[in-house]
Amino acid sequence: SYLLYILISISFSIALKPDECEVCIQTVNKFISQLDENVKKDTKKIEDEFKNFCKTTKSKENRFCYYLGGLEESATGILGELSKPISWSMPADKICEKLKKKDAQICDLRFEKTIDLNSVDIKKLKVRDLKKILSDWDENCDGCIEKTDFINKIEELKPKYVRTEL
């Protein structure tokens, strides 16, 4: 029974957390929803359709396509790891779990969060989010080391970039 406990523990640790692999899950769901039923059974057709799908992707979805081999400039290709599970009607989160085992980078992709500076407490944001705000404004924070330095810089620039509604 102890061995069974270990196996169950391992299977739970492999399962994805809700915010993990968001780009993979969303992109795979979007791709599957565009497929005709006759295509869903044929791995070769799925791979061809994925390459066509990837031609129209941008940003993080495009990076996902690159990792899988869906773009002409992709260095490697693991499209079979996508097409076979789709042909078996496997759900996107399970497909992404399998893809993560082949290439962990796939689940490191995250969509950019839009931050509403009127409603968010910037003291609760992570430094990388504070840096992103400044980057979005094309501003630098020379000499910023501590989180408070970034917060002070944003507070200083906020009137220039953030419109407050009356």
Short mmCIF file of C-alpha atoms in Angstrom, two decimals:
data_model
loop_
_atom_site.label_atom_id
_atom_site.label_comp_id
_atom_site.label_asym_id
_atom_site.label_seq_id
_atom_site.Cartn_x
_atom_site.Cartn_y
_atom_site.Cartn_z
CA SER A 1 0.00 0.00 0.00
CA TYR A 2 2.97 2.31 0.60
CA LEU A 3 4.05 1.88 -3.05
CA LEU A 4 0.53 2.74 -4.19
CA TYR A 5 0.70 5.93 -2.08
CA ILE A 6 3.96 6.93 -3.78
CA LEU A 7 2.54 6.28 -7.25
CA ILE A 8 -0.56 8.35 -6.49
CA SER A 9 1.61 11.16 -5.06
CA ILE A 10 3.77 11.18 -8.20
CA SER A 11 0.78 11.27 -10.53
CA PHE A 12 -0.64 14.29 -8.67
CA SER A 13 2.68 16.13 -8.74
CA ILE A 14 2.87 15.69 -12.53
CA ALA A 15 -0.64 17.07 -13.11
CA LEU A 16 -0.67 20.70 -14.16
CA LYS A 17 -1.70 23.50 -11.85
CA PRO A 18 -4.48 25.76 -13.21
CA ASP A 19 -2.18 28.68 -14.14
CA GLU A 20 0.55 26.39 -15.45
CA CYS A 21 0.89 25.92 -19.19
CA GLU A 22 -1.75 28.58 -19.92
CA VAL A 23 -0.38 29.37 -23.39
CA CYS A 24 -0.22 25.69 -24.34
CA ILE A 25 -3.72 24.84 -23.10
CA GLN A 26 -5.34 27.90 -24.66
CA THR A 27 -3.51 27.52 -27.98
CA VAL A 28 -4.24 23.78 -28.24
CA ASN A 29 -7.94 24.38 -27.45
CA LYS A 30 -8.12 27.17 -30.02
CA PHE A 31 -6.43 24.94 -32.63
CA ILE A 32 -8.65 21.90 -31.93
CA SER A 33 -11.81 24.03 -32.13
CA GLN A 34 -10.88 24.99 -35.72
CA LEU A 35 -10.41 21.42 -36.92
CA ASP A 36 -12.98 19.55 -39.01
CA GLU A 37 -14.01 16.15 -37.68
CA ASN A 38 -12.39 14.32 -40.63
CA VAL A 39 -9.06 16.04 -39.91
CA LYS A 40 -9.14 15.13 -36.19
CA LYS A 41 -8.64 11.42 -36.96
CA ASP A 42 -5.60 11.83 -39.26
CA THR A 43 -2.28 12.76 -37.60
CA LYS A 44 -0.69 13.91 -40.87
CA LYS A 45 -3.62 16.24 -41.61
CA ILE A 46 -3.52 17.54 -38.01
CA GLU A 47 0.19 18.37 -38.39
CA ASP A 48 -0.41 20.13 -41.75
CA GLU A 49 -3.29 22.11 -40.24
CA PHE A 50 -1.15 23.04 -37.23
CA LYS A 51 1.55 24.43 -39.53
CA ASN A 52 -1.12 26.51 -41.30
CA PHE A 53 -2.54 27.61 -37.94
CA CYS A 54 0.94 28.69 -36.79
CA LYS A 55 1.35 31.02 -39.78
CA THR A 56 -1.27 33.33 -38.25
CA THR A 57 -0.04 33.22 -34.62
CA LYS A 58 1.61 36.10 -32.79
CA SER A 59 3.60 36.60 -29.61
CA LYS A 60 3.37 33.71 -27.09
CA GLU A 61 1.29 31.46 -29.36
CA ASN A 62 3.95 31.91 -32.04
CA ARG A 63 6.68 30.93 -29.55
CA PHE A 64 4.59 27.83 -28.66
CA CYS A 65 4.42 26.94 -32.38
CA TYR A 66 8.19 27.40 -32.61
CA TYR A 67 8.82 24.96 -29.73
CA LEU A 68 6.59 22.30 -31.29
CA GLY A 69 7.99 22.58 -34.79
CA GLY A 70 4.99 24.30 -36.35
CA LEU A 71 7.04 27.08 -37.95
CA GLU A 72 9.43 26.81 -40.89
CA GLU A 73 12.23 28.27 -38.73
CA SER A 74 11.65 25.79 -35.87
CA ALA A 75 14.87 23.99 -34.95
CA THR A 76 13.15 20.81 -33.77
CA GLY A 77 9.80 19.19 -34.21
CA ILE A 78 7.65 17.27 -31.77
CA LEU A 79 4.42 17.62 -33.72
CA GLY A 80 3.67 13.92 -33.26
CA GLU A 81 3.34 14.61 -29.53
CA LEU A 82 0.48 16.97 -30.44
CA SER A 83 -1.17 15.23 -33.40
CA LYS A 84 -1.46 11.71 -31.92
CA PRO A 85 -3.19 12.80 -28.68
CA ILE A 86 -5.53 15.07 -30.68
CA SER A 87 -6.45 12.11 -32.89
CA TRP A 88 -7.32 10.20 -29.68
CA SER A 89 -9.54 13.12 -28.51
CA MET A 90 -7.29 13.77 -25.52
CA PRO A 91 -8.11 17.06 -23.71
CA ALA A 92 -5.71 20.01 -24.08
CA ASP A 93 -4.48 19.99 -20.47
CA LYS A 94 -3.43 16.33 -20.79
CA ILE A 95 -1.75 17.03 -24.15
CA CYS A 96 0.18 19.89 -22.52
CA GLU A 97 1.22 17.63 -19.63
CA LYS A 98 2.73 15.23 -22.20
CA LEU A 99 4.39 18.10 -24.09
CA LYS A 100 5.87 19.45 -20.85
CA LYS A 101 7.65 16.11 -20.33
CA LYS A 102 9.29 16.52 -23.77
CA ASP A 103 10.12 20.23 -23.41
CA ALA A 104 9.62 22.08 -20.10
CA GLN A 105 9.89 25.46 -21.89
CA ILE A 106 6.41 24.86 -23.34
CA CYS A 107 4.84 25.40 -19.93
CA ASP A 108 7.06 28.37 -19.07
CA LEU A 109 5.18 30.50 -21.61
CA ARG A 110 2.79 32.98 -19.99
CA PHE A 111 0.38 35.48 -21.51
CA GLU A 112 1.12 39.11 -20.71
CA LYS A 113 -1.08 40.37 -17.92
CA THR A 114 -2.64 43.79 -18.39
CA ILE A 115 -2.34 45.79 -15.22
CA ASP A 116 -4.93 48.45 -14.41
CA LEU A 117 -2.94 50.97 -12.39
CA ASN A 118 -6.12 52.69 -11.19
CA SER A 119 -7.36 49.60 -9.36
CA VAL A 120 -4.23 47.62 -8.44
CA ASP A 121 -2.08 48.14 -5.34
CA ILE A 122 1.34 48.37 -6.98
CA LYS A 123 3.04 47.52 -3.69
CA LYS A 124 1.61 44.00 -4.11
CA LEU A 125 3.00 43.50 -7.63
CA LYS A 126 6.14 41.50 -8.36
CA VAL A 127 9.27 43.37 -9.47
CA ARG A 128 9.00 41.83 -12.96
CA ASP A 129 5.49 43.33 -13.28
CA LEU A 130 6.80 46.72 -12.14
CA LYS A 131 9.59 46.47 -14.73
CA LYS A 132 7.01 45.57 -17.38
CA ILE A 133 4.95 48.67 -16.57
CA LEU A 134 8.03 50.85 -17.04
CA SER A 135 8.99 48.97 -20.20
CA ASP A 136 5.47 49.45 -21.63
CA TRP A 137 5.92 53.18 -21.02
CA ASP A 138 9.40 53.08 -22.68
CA GLU A 139 10.87 54.33 -19.42
CA ASN A 140 14.02 53.20 -17.63
CA CYS A 141 14.64 53.01 -13.94
CA ASP A 142 18.37 53.69 -13.81
CA GLY A 143 19.77 52.86 -10.40
CA CYS A 144 16.66 50.96 -9.31
CA ILE A 145 17.65 48.03 -7.15
CA GLU A 146 14.98 47.56 -4.50
CA LYS A 147 11.28 47.02 -5.18
CA THR A 148 10.56 50.39 -3.52
CA ASP A 149 12.79 52.10 -6.14
CA PHE A 150 10.57 50.74 -8.94
CA ILE A 151 7.39 51.68 -7.06
CA ASN A 152 8.64 55.26 -6.48
CA LYS A 153 9.56 55.61 -10.17
CA ILE A 154 6.10 54.39 -11.27
CA GLU A 155 4.38 56.72 -8.79
CA GLU A 156 6.49 59.60 -10.14
CA LEU A 157 5.60 58.80 -13.80
CA LYS A 158 1.99 57.74 -13.20
CA PRO A 159 0.43 61.18 -13.87
CA LYS A 160 2.11 61.23 -17.30
CA TYR A 161 0.79 57.80 -18.41
CA VAL A 162 -2.32 56.94 -16.41
CA ARG A 163 -5.63 58.68 -17.01
CA THR A 164 -7.82 58.80 -13.95
CA GLU A 165 -11.52 58.93 -14.64
CA LEU A 166 -13.56 61.40 -12.61
#
